[in-house]
């Protein structure tokens, strides 16, 4: 009795009815007493014994607590993933910066070597043509004093008395004709020289009118000026950047598809250029980001295809377990490996255990594929697999995806990689269209 009184004394009492709060009103979510139940009516409100209500509501909170614990677990997992992604992102940025610098250094090295080669060619032309001009200048400089001396002798003799003039005439005319002979190199001079040589054989037969006639019909004699003696500036500077860029194509490659490392399964190792993948057992620690395949040796290309026609070649070589094709953006990437050709969302040509398959169809290919070409036509929804080495079709299938599509690859061979083949790049020069040509006068008027 004392214990009951003590329990009653410890229970809170109703302010209105001064009775113990031994009930719980479900609708009002408050404690109540017997007087409250009589006052509010049993039909309008439900009253539960406090012990039963506490038990029921503890179950509700227990379930909610478990839900919150799972939420905490999810948050902790997400925080770990984000932390891993943040660390990986920093490493990615550093590695990408290093590789970017390496690639630019290769380009800089190519440009430096190309610059050195072209400057060397310019210097060689300068030295060669400078040497040629120097020889001509030295020759003329060497001949000029003799000519001037002959002119001086002639002028001196012309001022002499007739007897003295005639006494020295033979010596003077011989010297004069030798000087004329040394200078004859222009077109038409050969005929003059022939006539002059004949006259020199006939002493006493040379008359003034004969020499006057010969000189009149002979071109004015000057040292021959050569063409092409200056630097061929147009050869060195004309379209220089274009020709260097054109030559650079031999030093760089272009692949129509590059691999996306953020989608690569941890068991795949990628090349620096993101064009080759190989299965490896030493799996690096990678963040479990949403894009990444986590089980199979799978990866997507970085290019997203929503329209148009696209084509890429893959070097499969001696790889014994591979798949190449396309996958839609929503393809499953977590859990078990996506089986190409069997799970909706991936369409690929597979090679497993010496058998070629597309979907569940075994292909009766009698030769070993070394390279596979994938052709995607989004407008017609067609995917074609072929052998570009033998120029033979392999399989053609329609696939109608309404969402973006990505190149798909799988490689489970430990010995041999898969390699996206580079494509041939060509440069074509086109004349401007009539519309473009019409812009030139307008641009000219703007500058005026």
PDB file of N, CA and C in Angstrom, residues 283-382:
ATOM      1  N   UNK A 283      45.926  -3.908 -58.046  1.00  0.00           N
ATOM      2  CA  UNK A 283      44.908  -2.882 -58.196  1.00  0.00           C
ATOM      3  C   UNK A 283      45.231  -1.654 -57.348  1.00  0.00           C
ATOM      4  N   UNK A 284      45.254  -0.478 -57.935  1.00  0.00           N
ATOM      5  CA  UNK A 284      45.485   0.744 -57.149  1.00  0.00           C
ATOM      6  C   UNK A 284      44.242   1.109 -56.343  1.00  0.00           C
ATOM      7  N   UNK A 285      44.431   1.934 -55.324  1.00  0.00           N
ATOM      8  CA  UNK A 285      43.318   2.397 -54.510  1.00  0.00           C
ATOM      9  C   UNK A 285      42.636   3.550 -55.228  1.00  0.00           C
ATOM     10  N   UNK A 286      41.429   3.296 -55.712  1.00  0.00           N
ATOM     11  CA  UNK A 286      40.691   4.312 -56.463  1.00  0.00           C
ATOM     12  C   UNK A 286      39.394   4.646 -55.747  1.00  0.00           C
ATOM     13  N   UNK A 287      38.928   5.876 -55.843  1.00  0.00           N
ATOM     14  CA  UNK A 287      37.657   6.234 -55.204  1.00  0.00           C
ATOM     15  C   UNK A 287      36.487   5.565 -55.913  1.00  0.00           C
ATOM     16  N   UNK A 288      35.465   5.256 -55.132  1.00  0.00           N
ATOM     17  CA  UNK A 288      34.279   4.603 -55.690  1.00  0.00           C
ATOM     18  C   UNK A 288      33.296   5.670 -56.179  1.00  0.00           C
ATOM     19  N   UNK A 289      33.740   6.457 -57.150  1.00  0.00           N
ATOM     20  CA  UNK A 289      32.875   7.497 -57.708  1.00  0.00           C
ATOM     21  C   UNK A 289      31.781   6.869 -58.564  1.00  0.00           C
ATOM     22  N   UNK A 290      30.671   7.566 -58.777  1.00  0.00           N
ATOM     23  CA  UNK A 290      29.528   6.958 -59.483  1.00  0.00           C
ATOM     24  C   UNK A 290      29.846   6.484 -60.893  1.00  0.00           C
ATOM     25  N   UNK A 291      30.812   7.113 -61.560  1.00  0.00           N
ATOM     26  CA  UNK A 291      31.088   6.752 -62.953  1.00  0.00           C
ATOM     27  C   UNK A 291      31.869   5.451 -63.089  1.00  0.00           C
ATOM     28  N   UNK A 292      32.508   4.998 -62.026  1.00  0.00           N
ATOM     29  CA  UNK A 292      33.479   3.911 -62.120  1.00  0.00           C
ATOM     30  C   UNK A 292      32.823   2.524 -62.093  1.00  0.00           C
ATOM     31  N   UNK A 293      33.317   1.641 -62.982  1.00  0.00           N
ATOM     32  CA  UNK A 293      32.973   0.222 -62.893  1.00  0.00           C
ATOM     33  C   UNK A 293      33.782  -0.376 -61.739  1.00  0.00           C
ATOM     34  N   UNK A 294      33.124  -1.142 -60.887  1.00  0.00           N
ATOM     35  CA  UNK A 294      33.798  -1.619 -59.677  1.00  0.00           C
ATOM     36  C   UNK A 294      34.098  -3.108 -59.685  1.00  0.00           C
ATOM     37  N   UNK A 295      33.600  -3.850 -60.653  1.00  0.00           N
ATOM     38  CA  UNK A 295      33.819  -5.299 -60.614  1.00  0.00           C
ATOM     39  C   UNK A 295      34.554  -5.801 -61.854  1.00  0.00           C
ATOM     40  N   UNK A 296      33.950  -5.634 -63.015  1.00  0.00           N
ATOM     41  CA  UNK A 296      34.564  -6.155 -64.231  1.00  0.00           C
ATOM     42  C   UNK A 296      35.675  -5.260 -64.739  1.00  0.00           C
ATOM     43  N   UNK A 297      36.485  -5.788 -65.650  1.00  0.00           N
ATOM     44  CA  UNK A 297      37.607  -5.044 -66.245  1.00  0.00           C
ATOM     45  C   UNK A 297      37.090  -4.177 -67.384  1.00  0.00           C
ATOM     46  N   UNK A 298      36.251  -3.206 -67.027  1.00  0.00           N
ATOM     47  CA  UNK A 298      35.523  -2.421 -68.022  1.00  0.00           C
ATOM     48  C   UNK A 298      35.868  -0.941 -67.922  1.00  0.00           C
ATOM     49  N   UNK A 299      35.631  -0.248 -69.008  1.00  0.00           N
ATOM     50  CA  UNK A 299      35.898   1.182 -69.072  1.00  0.00           C
ATOM     51  C   UNK A 299      35.116   1.760 -70.244  1.00  0.00           C
ATOM     52  N   UNK A 300      34.794   3.049 -70.154  1.00  0.00           N
ATOM     53  CA  UNK A 300      34.111   3.749 -71.240  1.00  0.00           C
ATOM     54  C   UNK A 300      35.057   4.764 -71.877  1.00  0.00           C
ATOM     55  N   UNK A 301      34.747   5.113 -73.112  1.00  0.00           N
ATOM     56  CA  UNK A 301      35.458   6.209 -73.754  1.00  0.00           C
ATOM     57  C   UNK A 301      34.947   7.538 -73.229  1.00  0.00           C
ATOM     58  N   UNK A 302      35.740   8.568 -73.370  1.00  0.00           N
ATOM     59  CA  UNK A 302      35.346   9.882 -72.859  1.00  0.00           C
ATOM     60  C   UNK A 302      34.387  10.611 -73.792  1.00  0.00           C
ATOM     61  N   UNK A 303      34.306  10.174 -75.056  1.00  0.00           N
ATOM     62  CA  UNK A 303      33.447  10.852 -76.023  1.00  0.00           C
ATOM     63  C   UNK A 303      31.993  10.431 -75.823  1.00  0.00           C
ATOM     64  N   UNK A 304      31.109  11.412 -75.837  1.00  0.00           N
ATOM     65  CA  UNK A 304      29.671  11.170 -75.706  1.00  0.00           C
ATOM     66  C   UNK A 304      29.020  11.402 -77.065  1.00  0.00           C
ATOM     67  N   UNK A 305      28.301  10.395 -77.558  1.00  0.00           N
ATOM     68  CA  UNK A 305      27.686  10.474 -78.878  1.00  0.00           C
ATOM     69  C   UNK A 305      26.170  10.583 -78.732  1.00  0.00           C
ATOM     70  N   UNK A 306      25.630  11.681 -79.212  1.00  0.00           N
ATOM     71  CA  UNK A 306      24.179  11.877 -79.178  1.00  0.00           C
ATOM     72  C   UNK A 306      23.576  11.947 -80.573  1.00  0.00           C
ATOM     73  N   UNK A 307      24.418  12.181 -81.580  1.00  0.00           N
ATOM     74  CA  UNK A 307      23.929  12.266 -82.955  1.00  0.00           C
ATOM     75  C   UNK A 307      25.089  12.032 -83.900  1.00  0.00           C
ATOM     76  N   UNK A 308      24.758  11.857 -85.193  1.00  0.00           N
ATOM     77  CA  UNK A 308      25.797  11.750 -86.210  1.00  0.00           C
ATOM     78  C   UNK A 308      26.386  10.359 -86.344  1.00  0.00           C
ATOM     79  N   UNK A 309      27.412  10.268 -87.216  1.00  0.00           N
ATOM     80  CA  UNK A 309      28.116   9.016 -87.469  1.00  0.00           C
ATOM     81  C   UNK A 309      29.501   9.081 -86.846  1.00  0.00           C
ATOM     82  N   UNK A 310      29.927   7.946 -86.271  1.00  0.00           N
ATOM     83  CA  UNK A 310      31.205   7.894 -85.574  1.00  0.00           C
ATOM     84  C   UNK A 310      31.874   6.545 -85.852  1.00  0.00           C
ATOM     85  N   UNK A 311      33.205   6.562 -85.831  1.00  0.00           N
ATOM     86  CA  UNK A 311      33.960   5.351 -86.165  1.00  0.00           C
ATOM     87  C   UNK A 311      35.274   5.344 -85.391  1.00  0.00           C
ATOM     88  N   UNK A 312      35.658   4.176 -84.884  1.00  0.00           N
ATOM     89  CA  UNK A 312      36.964   4.027 -84.241  1.00  0.00           C
ATOM     90  C   UNK A 312      37.438   2.575 -84.377  1.00  0.00           C
ATOM     91  N   UNK A 313      38.754   2.421 -84.448  1.00  0.00           N
ATOM     92  CA  UNK A 313      39.381   1.105 -84.572  1.00  0.00           C
ATOM     93  C   UNK A 313      40.070   0.745 -83.263  1.00  0.00           C
ATOM     94  N   UNK A 314      40.038  -0.549 -82.929  1.00  0.00           N
ATOM     95  CA  UNK A 314      40.677  -1.047 -81.712  1.00  0.00           C
ATOM     96  C   UNK A 314      41.622  -2.177 -82.091  1.00  0.00           C
ATOM     97  N   UNK A 315      42.887  -2.051 -81.683  1.00  0.00           N
ATOM     98  CA  UNK A 315      43.870  -3.111 -81.885  1.00  0.00           C
ATOM     99  C   UNK A 315      43.680  -4.147 -80.778  1.00  0.00           C
ATOM    100  N   UNK A 316      43.159  -5.328 -81.152  1.00  0.00           N
ATOM    101  CA  UNK A 316      42.961  -6.392 -80.166  1.00  0.00           C
ATOM    102  C   UNK A 316      44.145  -7.353 -80.151  1.00  0.00           C
ATOM    103  N   UNK A 317      44.819  -7.507 -81.279  1.00  0.00           N
ATOM    104  CA  UNK A 317      46.031  -8.316 -81.347  1.00  0.00           C
ATOM    105  C   UNK A 317      45.839  -9.715 -80.799  1.00  0.00           C
ATOM    106  N   UNK A 318      46.706 -10.100 -79.849  1.00  0.00           N
ATOM    107  CA  UNK A 318      46.666 -11.435 -79.246  1.00  0.00           C
ATOM    108  C   UNK A 318      45.901 -11.455 -77.936  1.00  0.00           C
ATOM    109  N   UNK A 319      45.164 -10.390 -77.633  1.00  0.00           N
ATOM    110  CA  UNK A 319      44.349 -10.362 -76.418  1.00  0.00           C
ATOM    111  C   UNK A 319      43.331 -11.499 -76.473  1.00  0.00           C
ATOM    112  N   UNK A 320      43.236 -12.281 -75.397  1.00  0.00           N
ATOM    113  CA  UNK A 320      42.416 -13.499 -75.407  1.00  0.00           C
ATOM    114  C   UNK A 320      41.045 -13.323 -74.778  1.00  0.00           C
ATOM    115  N   UNK A 321      40.760 -12.150 -74.201  1.00  0.00           N
ATOM    116  CA  UNK A 321      39.470 -11.958 -73.539  1.00  0.00           C
ATOM    117  C   UNK A 321      39.128 -10.468 -73.590  1.00  0.00           C
ATOM    118  N   UNK A 322      38.282 -10.102 -74.540  1.00  0.00           N
ATOM    119  CA  UNK A 322      37.994  -8.689 -74.722  1.00  0.00           C
ATOM    120  C   UNK A 322      36.579  -8.473 -75.223  1.00  0.00           C
ATOM    121  N   UNK A 323      36.157  -7.215 -75.151  1.00  0.00           N
ATOM    122  CA  UNK A 323      34.870  -6.798 -75.713  1.00  0.00           C
ATOM    123  C   UNK A 323      34.983  -5.328 -76.103  1.00  0.00           C
ATOM    124  N   UNK A 324      34.452  -4.986 -77.254  1.00  0.00           N
ATOM    125  CA  UNK A 324      34.428  -3.593 -77.707  1.00  0.00           C
ATOM    126  C   UNK A 324      33.054  -3.313 -78.300  1.00  0.00           C
ATOM    127  N   UNK A 325      32.562  -2.121 -78.054  1.00  0.00           N
ATOM    128  CA  UNK A 325      31.248  -1.760 -78.579  1.00  0.00           C
ATOM    129  C   UNK A 325      30.794  -0.431 -78.028  1.00  0.00           C
ATOM    130  N   UNK A 326      29.507  -0.351 -77.683  1.00  0.00           N
ATOM    131  CA  UNK A 326      28.931   0.882 -77.154  1.00  0.00           C
ATOM    132  C   UNK A 326      28.099   0.559 -75.924  1.00  0.00           C
ATOM    133  N   UNK A 327      27.940   1.564 -75.066  1.00  0.00           N
ATOM    134  CA  UNK A 327      27.109   1.422 -73.869  1.00  0.00           C
ATOM    135  C   UNK A 327      26.347   2.718 -73.661  1.00  0.00           C
ATOM    136  N   UNK A 328      25.124   2.596 -73.183  1.00  0.00           N
ATOM    137  CA  UNK A 328      24.360   3.805 -72.904  1.00  0.00           C
ATOM    138  C   UNK A 328      24.824   4.409 -71.582  1.00  0.00           C
ATOM    139  N   UNK A 329      24.488   5.655 -71.377  1.00  0.00           N
ATOM    140  CA  UNK A 329      25.000   6.392 -70.226  1.00  0.00           C
ATOM    141  C   UNK A 329      24.562   5.779 -68.903  1.00  0.00           C
ATOM    142  N   UNK A 330      23.369   5.205 -68.838  1.00  0.00           N
ATOM    143  CA  UNK A 330      22.828   4.668 -67.591  1.00  0.00           C
ATOM    144  C   UNK A 330      23.214   3.221 -67.348  1.00  0.00           C
ATOM    145  N   UNK A 331      24.205   2.690 -68.061  1.00  0.00           N
ATOM    146  CA  UNK A 331      24.595   1.304 -67.877  1.00  0.00           C
ATOM    147  C   UNK A 331      25.015   1.070 -66.427  1.00  0.00           C
ATOM    148  N   UNK A 332      24.645  -0.112 -65.889  1.00  0.00           N
ATOM    149  CA  UNK A 332      25.005  -0.449 -64.507  1.00  0.00           C
ATOM    150  C   UNK A 332      26.514  -0.578 -64.377  1.00  0.00           C
ATOM    151  N   UNK A 333      27.061   0.043 -63.340  1.00  0.00           N
ATOM    152  CA  UNK A 333      28.517   0.054 -63.172  1.00  0.00           C
ATOM    153  C   UNK A 333      28.965  -0.537 -61.841  1.00  0.00           C
ATOM    154  N   UNK A 334      28.057  -0.811 -60.944  1.00  0.00           N
ATOM    155  CA  UNK A 334      28.418  -1.333 -59.631  1.00  0.00           C
ATOM    156  C   UNK A 334      27.967  -2.786 -59.507  1.00  0.00           C
ATOM    157  N   UNK A 335      28.556  -3.474 -58.539  1.00  0.00           N
ATOM    158  CA  UNK A 335      28.181  -4.866 -58.322  1.00  0.00           C
ATOM    159  C   UNK A 335      28.836  -5.782 -59.322  1.00  0.00           C
ATOM    160  N   UNK A 336      28.081  -6.754 -59.797  1.00  0.00           N
ATOM    161  CA  UNK A 336      28.659  -7.751 -60.694  1.00  0.00           C
ATOM    162  C   UNK A 336      28.988  -7.137 -62.040  1.00  0.00           C
ATOM    163  N   UNK A 337      29.838  -7.826 -62.745  1.00  0.00           N
ATOM    164  CA  UNK A 337      30.288  -7.334 -64.043  1.00  0.00           C
ATOM    165  C   UNK A 337      29.148  -7.305 -65.043  1.00  0.00           C
ATOM    166  N   UNK A 338      29.122  -6.266 -65.815  1.00  0.00           N
ATOM    167  CA  UNK A 338      28.162  -6.184 -66.915  1.00  0.00           C
ATOM    168  C   UNK A 338      28.582  -7.163 -67.997  1.00  0.00           C
ATOM    169  N   UNK A 339      27.709  -8.054 -68.377  1.00  0.00           N
ATOM    170  CA  UNK A 339      28.018  -9.008 -69.437  1.00  0.00           C
ATOM    171  C   UNK A 339      27.645  -8.400 -70.780  1.00  0.00           C
ATOM    172  N   UNK A 340      28.623  -8.004 -71.575  1.00  0.00           N
ATOM    173  CA  UNK A 340      28.317  -7.366 -72.862  1.00  0.00           C
ATOM    174  C   UNK A 340      27.454  -8.255 -73.736  1.00  0.00           C
ATOM    175  N   UNK A 341      26.445  -7.659 -74.333  1.00  0.00           N
ATOM    176  CA  UNK A 341      25.591  -8.397 -75.248  1.00  0.00           C
ATOM    177  C   UNK A 341      24.485  -9.158 -74.552  1.00  0.00           C
ATOM    178  N   UNK A 342      24.503  -9.211 -73.234  1.00  0.00           N
ATOM    179  CA  UNK A 342      23.480  -9.961 -72.517  1.00  0.00           C
ATOM    180  C   UNK A 342      22.647  -9.072 -71.602  1.00  0.00           C
ATOM    181  N   UNK A 343      23.204  -7.953 -71.229  1.00  0.00           N
ATOM    182  CA  UNK A 343      22.482  -7.042 -70.362  1.00  0.00           C
ATOM    183  C   UNK A 343      22.101  -5.814 -71.177  1.00  0.00           C
ATOM    184  N   UNK A 344      20.880  -5.413 -71.104  1.00  0.00           N
ATOM    185  CA  UNK A 344      20.405  -4.258 -71.862  1.00  0.00           C
ATOM    186  C   UNK A 344      21.199  -3.020 -71.458  1.00  0.00           C
ATOM    187  N   UNK A 345      21.670  -2.315 -72.454  1.00  0.00           N
ATOM    188  CA  UNK A 345      22.463  -1.123 -72.192  1.00  0.00           C
ATOM    189  C   UNK A 345      23.877  -1.230 -72.702  1.00  0.00           C
ATOM    190  N   UNK A 346      24.333  -2.434 -73.055  1.00  0.00           N
ATOM    191  CA  UNK A 346      25.664  -2.632 -73.626  1.00  0.00           C
ATOM    192  C   UNK A 346      25.526  -3.475 -74.879  1.00  0.00           C
ATOM    193  N   UNK A 347      26.111  -2.999 -75.958  1.00  0.00           N
ATOM    194  CA  UNK A 347      26.135  -3.778 -77.192  1.00  0.00           C
ATOM    195  C   UNK A 347      27.589  -3.866 -77.637  1.00  0.00           C
ATOM    196  N   UNK A 348      28.144  -5.072 -77.607  1.00  0.00           N
ATOM    197  CA  UNK A 348      29.571  -5.212 -77.879  1.00  0.00           C
ATOM    198  C   UNK A 348      29.856  -6.526 -78.586  1.00  0.00           C
ATOM    199  N   UNK A 349      30.946  -6.502 -79.343  1.00  0.00           N
ATOM    200  CA  UNK A 349      31.513  -7.716 -79.924  1.00  0.00           C
ATOM    201  C   UNK A 349      32.497  -8.276 -78.907  1.00  0.00           C
ATOM    202  N   UNK A 350      32.294  -9.536 -78.515  1.00  0.00           N
ATOM    203  CA  UNK A 350      33.102 -10.150 -77.460  1.00  0.00           C
ATOM    204  C   UNK A 350      33.950 -11.286 -78.031  1.00  0.00           C
ATOM    205  N   UNK A 351      35.102 -11.489 -77.419  1.00  0.00           N
ATOM    206  CA  UNK A 351      35.960 -12.633 -77.736  1.00  0.00           C
ATOM    207  C   UNK A 351      36.340 -13.299 -76.420  1.00  0.00           C
ATOM    208  N   UNK A 352      35.750 -14.468 -76.170  1.00  0.00           N
ATOM    209  CA  UNK A 352      35.979 -15.206 -74.929  1.00  0.00           C
ATOM    210  C   UNK A 352      36.132 -16.682 -75.270  1.00  0.00           C
ATOM    211  N   UNK A 353      37.198 -17.290 -74.725  1.00  0.00           N
ATOM    212  CA  UNK A 353      37.449 -18.719 -74.944  1.00  0.00           C
ATOM    213  C   UNK A 353      37.494 -19.072 -76.429  1.00  0.00           C
ATOM    214  N   UNK A 354      38.058 -18.184 -77.219  1.00  0.00           N
ATOM    215  CA  UNK A 354      38.228 -18.459 -78.638  1.00  0.00           C
ATOM    216  C   UNK A 354      36.976 -18.304 -79.468  1.00  0.00           C
ATOM    217  N   UNK A 355      35.903 -17.743 -78.895  1.00  0.00           N
ATOM    218  CA  UNK A 355      34.631 -17.605 -79.603  1.00  0.00           C
ATOM    219  C   UNK A 355      34.233 -16.134 -79.672  1.00  0.00           C
ATOM    220  N   UNK A 356      33.748 -15.737 -80.842  1.00  0.00           N
ATOM    221  CA  UNK A 356      33.257 -14.375 -81.031  1.00  0.00           C
ATOM    222  C   UNK A 356      31.749 -14.365 -80.831  1.00  0.00           C
ATOM    223  N   UNK A 357      31.264 -13.351 -80.082  1.00  0.00           N
ATOM    224  CA  UNK A 357      29.841 -13.248 -79.803  1.00  0.00           C
ATOM    225  C   UNK A 357      29.382 -11.800 -79.898  1.00  0.00           C
ATOM    226  N   UNK A 358      28.116 -11.632 -80.312  1.00  0.00           N
ATOM    227  CA  UNK A 358      27.391 -10.379 -80.174  1.00  0.00           C
ATOM    228  C   UNK A 358      26.037 -10.743 -79.599  1.00  0.00           C
ATOM    229  N   UNK A 359      25.708 -10.143 -78.462  1.00  0.00           N
ATOM    230  CA  UNK A 359      24.541 -10.561 -77.683  1.00  0.00           C
ATOM    231  C   UNK A 359      24.721 -12.034 -77.321  1.00  0.00           C
ATOM    232  N   UNK A 360      23.778 -12.876 -77.679  1.00  0.00           N
ATOM    233  CA  UNK A 360      23.916 -14.311 -77.390  1.00  0.00           C
ATOM    234  C   UNK A 360      24.231 -15.100 -78.653  1.00  0.00           C
ATOM    235  N   UNK A 361      24.596 -14.391 -79.708  1.00  0.00           N
ATOM    236  CA  UNK A 361      24.840 -15.044 -80.995  1.00  0.00           C
ATOM    237  C   UNK A 361      26.320 -15.332 -81.174  1.00  0.00           C
ATOM    238  N   UNK A 362      26.670 -16.602 -81.379  1.00  0.00           N
ATOM    239  CA  UNK A 362      28.041 -16.968 -81.718  1.00  0.00           C
ATOM    240  C   UNK A 362      28.277 -16.676 -83.195  1.00  0.00           C
ATOM    241  N   UNK A 363      29.390 -16.039 -83.495  1.00  0.00           N
ATOM    242  CA  UNK A 363      29.690 -15.659 -84.870  1.00  0.00           C
ATOM    243  C   UNK A 363      30.660 -16.658 -85.481  1.00  0.00           C
ATOM    244  N   UNK A 364      30.340 -17.176 -86.653  1.00  0.00           N
ATOM    245  CA  UNK A 364      31.212 -18.181 -87.295  1.00  0.00           C
ATOM    246  C   UNK A 364      32.401 -17.540 -88.014  1.00  0.00           C
ATOM    247  N   UNK A 365      33.233 -16.835 -87.271  1.00  0.00           N
ATOM    248  CA  UNK A 365      34.409 -16.196 -87.872  1.00  0.00           C
ATOM    249  C   UNK A 365      35.534 -17.215 -87.937  1.00  0.00           C
ATOM    250  N   UNK A 366      36.080 -17.420 -89.120  1.00  0.00           N
ATOM    251  CA  UNK A 366      37.088 -18.454 -89.336  1.00  0.00           C
ATOM    252  C   UNK A 366      38.512 -17.916 -89.250  1.00  0.00           C
ATOM    253  N   UNK A 367      38.670 -16.645 -88.946  1.00  0.00           N
ATOM    254  CA  UNK A 367      40.014 -16.079 -88.851  1.00  0.00           C
ATOM    255  C   UNK A 367      40.120 -15.286 -87.548  1.00  0.00           C
ATOM    256  N   UNK A 368      41.332 -15.007 -87.138  1.00  0.00           N
ATOM    257  CA  UNK A 368      41.578 -14.282 -85.887  1.00  0.00           C
ATOM    258  C   UNK A 368      41.625 -12.780 -86.169  1.00  0.00           C
ATOM    259  N   UNK A 369      40.747 -12.071 -85.506  1.00  0.00           N
ATOM    260  CA  UNK A 369      40.721 -10.620 -85.669  1.00  0.00           C
ATOM    261  C   UNK A 369      41.929  -9.992 -84.983  1.00  0.00           C
ATOM    262  N   UNK A 370      42.604  -9.093 -85.694  1.00  0.00           N
ATOM    263  CA  UNK A 370      43.704  -8.329 -85.114  1.00  0.00           C
ATOM    264  C   UNK A 370      43.278  -6.891 -84.814  1.00  0.00           C
ATOM    265  N   UNK A 371      42.303  -6.428 -85.545  1.00  0.00           N
ATOM    266  CA  UNK A 371      41.781  -5.076 -85.354  1.00  0.00           C
ATOM    267  C   UNK A 371      40.277  -5.112 -85.589  1.00  0.00           C
ATOM    268  N   UNK A 372      39.541  -4.377 -84.772  1.00  0.00           N
ATOM    269  CA  UNK A 372      38.083  -4.319 -84.886  1.00  0.00           C
ATOM    270  C   UNK A 372      37.676  -2.866 -85.116  1.00  0.00           C
ATOM    271  N   UNK A 373      36.825  -2.670 -86.093  1.00  0.00           N
ATOM    272  CA  UNK A 373      36.287  -1.331 -86.364  1.00  0.00           C
ATOM    273  C   UNK A 373      34.844  -1.264 -85.882  1.00  0.00           C
ATOM    274  N   UNK A 374      34.545  -0.231 -85.108  1.00  0.00           N
ATOM    275  CA  UNK A 374      33.187  -0.001 -84.623  1.00  0.00           C
ATOM    276  C   UNK A 374      32.647   1.235 -85.328  1.00  0.00           C
ATOM    277  N   UNK A 375      31.495   1.087 -85.973  1.00  0.00           N
ATOM    278  CA  UNK A 375      30.847   2.205 -86.660  1.00  0.00           C
ATOM    279  C   UNK A 375      29.466   2.409 -86.050  1.00  0.00           C
ATOM    280  N   UNK A 376      29.220   3.617 -85.575  1.00  0.00           N
ATOM    281  CA  UNK A 376      27.963   3.958 -84.918  1.00  0.00           C
ATOM    282  C   UNK A 376      27.251   5.033 -85.718  1.00  0.00           C
ATOM    283  N   UNK A 377      26.002   4.763 -86.055  1.00  0.00           N
ATOM    284  CA  UNK A 377      25.160   5.741 -86.757  1.00  0.00           C
ATOM    285  C   UNK A 377      23.961   6.025 -85.859  1.00  0.00           C
ATOM    286  N   UNK A 378      23.990   7.158 -85.177  1.00  0.00           N
ATOM    287  CA  UNK A 378      22.929   7.451 -84.222  1.00  0.00           C
ATOM    288  C   UNK A 378      21.610   7.759 -84.905  1.00  0.00           C
ATOM    289  N   UNK A 379      21.672   8.306 -86.126  1.00  0.00           N
ATOM    290  CA  UNK A 379      20.426   8.651 -86.810  1.00  0.00           C
ATOM    291  C   UNK A 379      19.636   7.407 -87.190  1.00  0.00           C
ATOM    292  N   UNK A 380      20.327   6.366 -87.636  1.00  0.00           N
ATOM    293  CA  UNK A 380      19.645   5.123 -88.015  1.00  0.00           C
ATOM    294  C   UNK A 380      19.635   4.106 -86.890  1.00  0.00           C
ATOM    295  N   UNK A 381      20.365   4.376 -85.801  1.00  0.00           N
ATOM    296  CA  UNK A 381      20.421   3.429 -84.694  1.00  0.00           C
ATOM    297  C   UNK A 381      21.146   2.156 -85.057  1.00  0.00           C
ATOM    298  N   UNK A 382      22.186   2.269 -85.871  1.00  0.00           N
ATOM    299  CA  UNK A 382      22.887   1.087 -86.369  1.00  0.00           C
ATOM    300  C   UNK A 382      24.314   1.039 -85.830  1.00  0.00           C
TER     301      UNK A 382
END
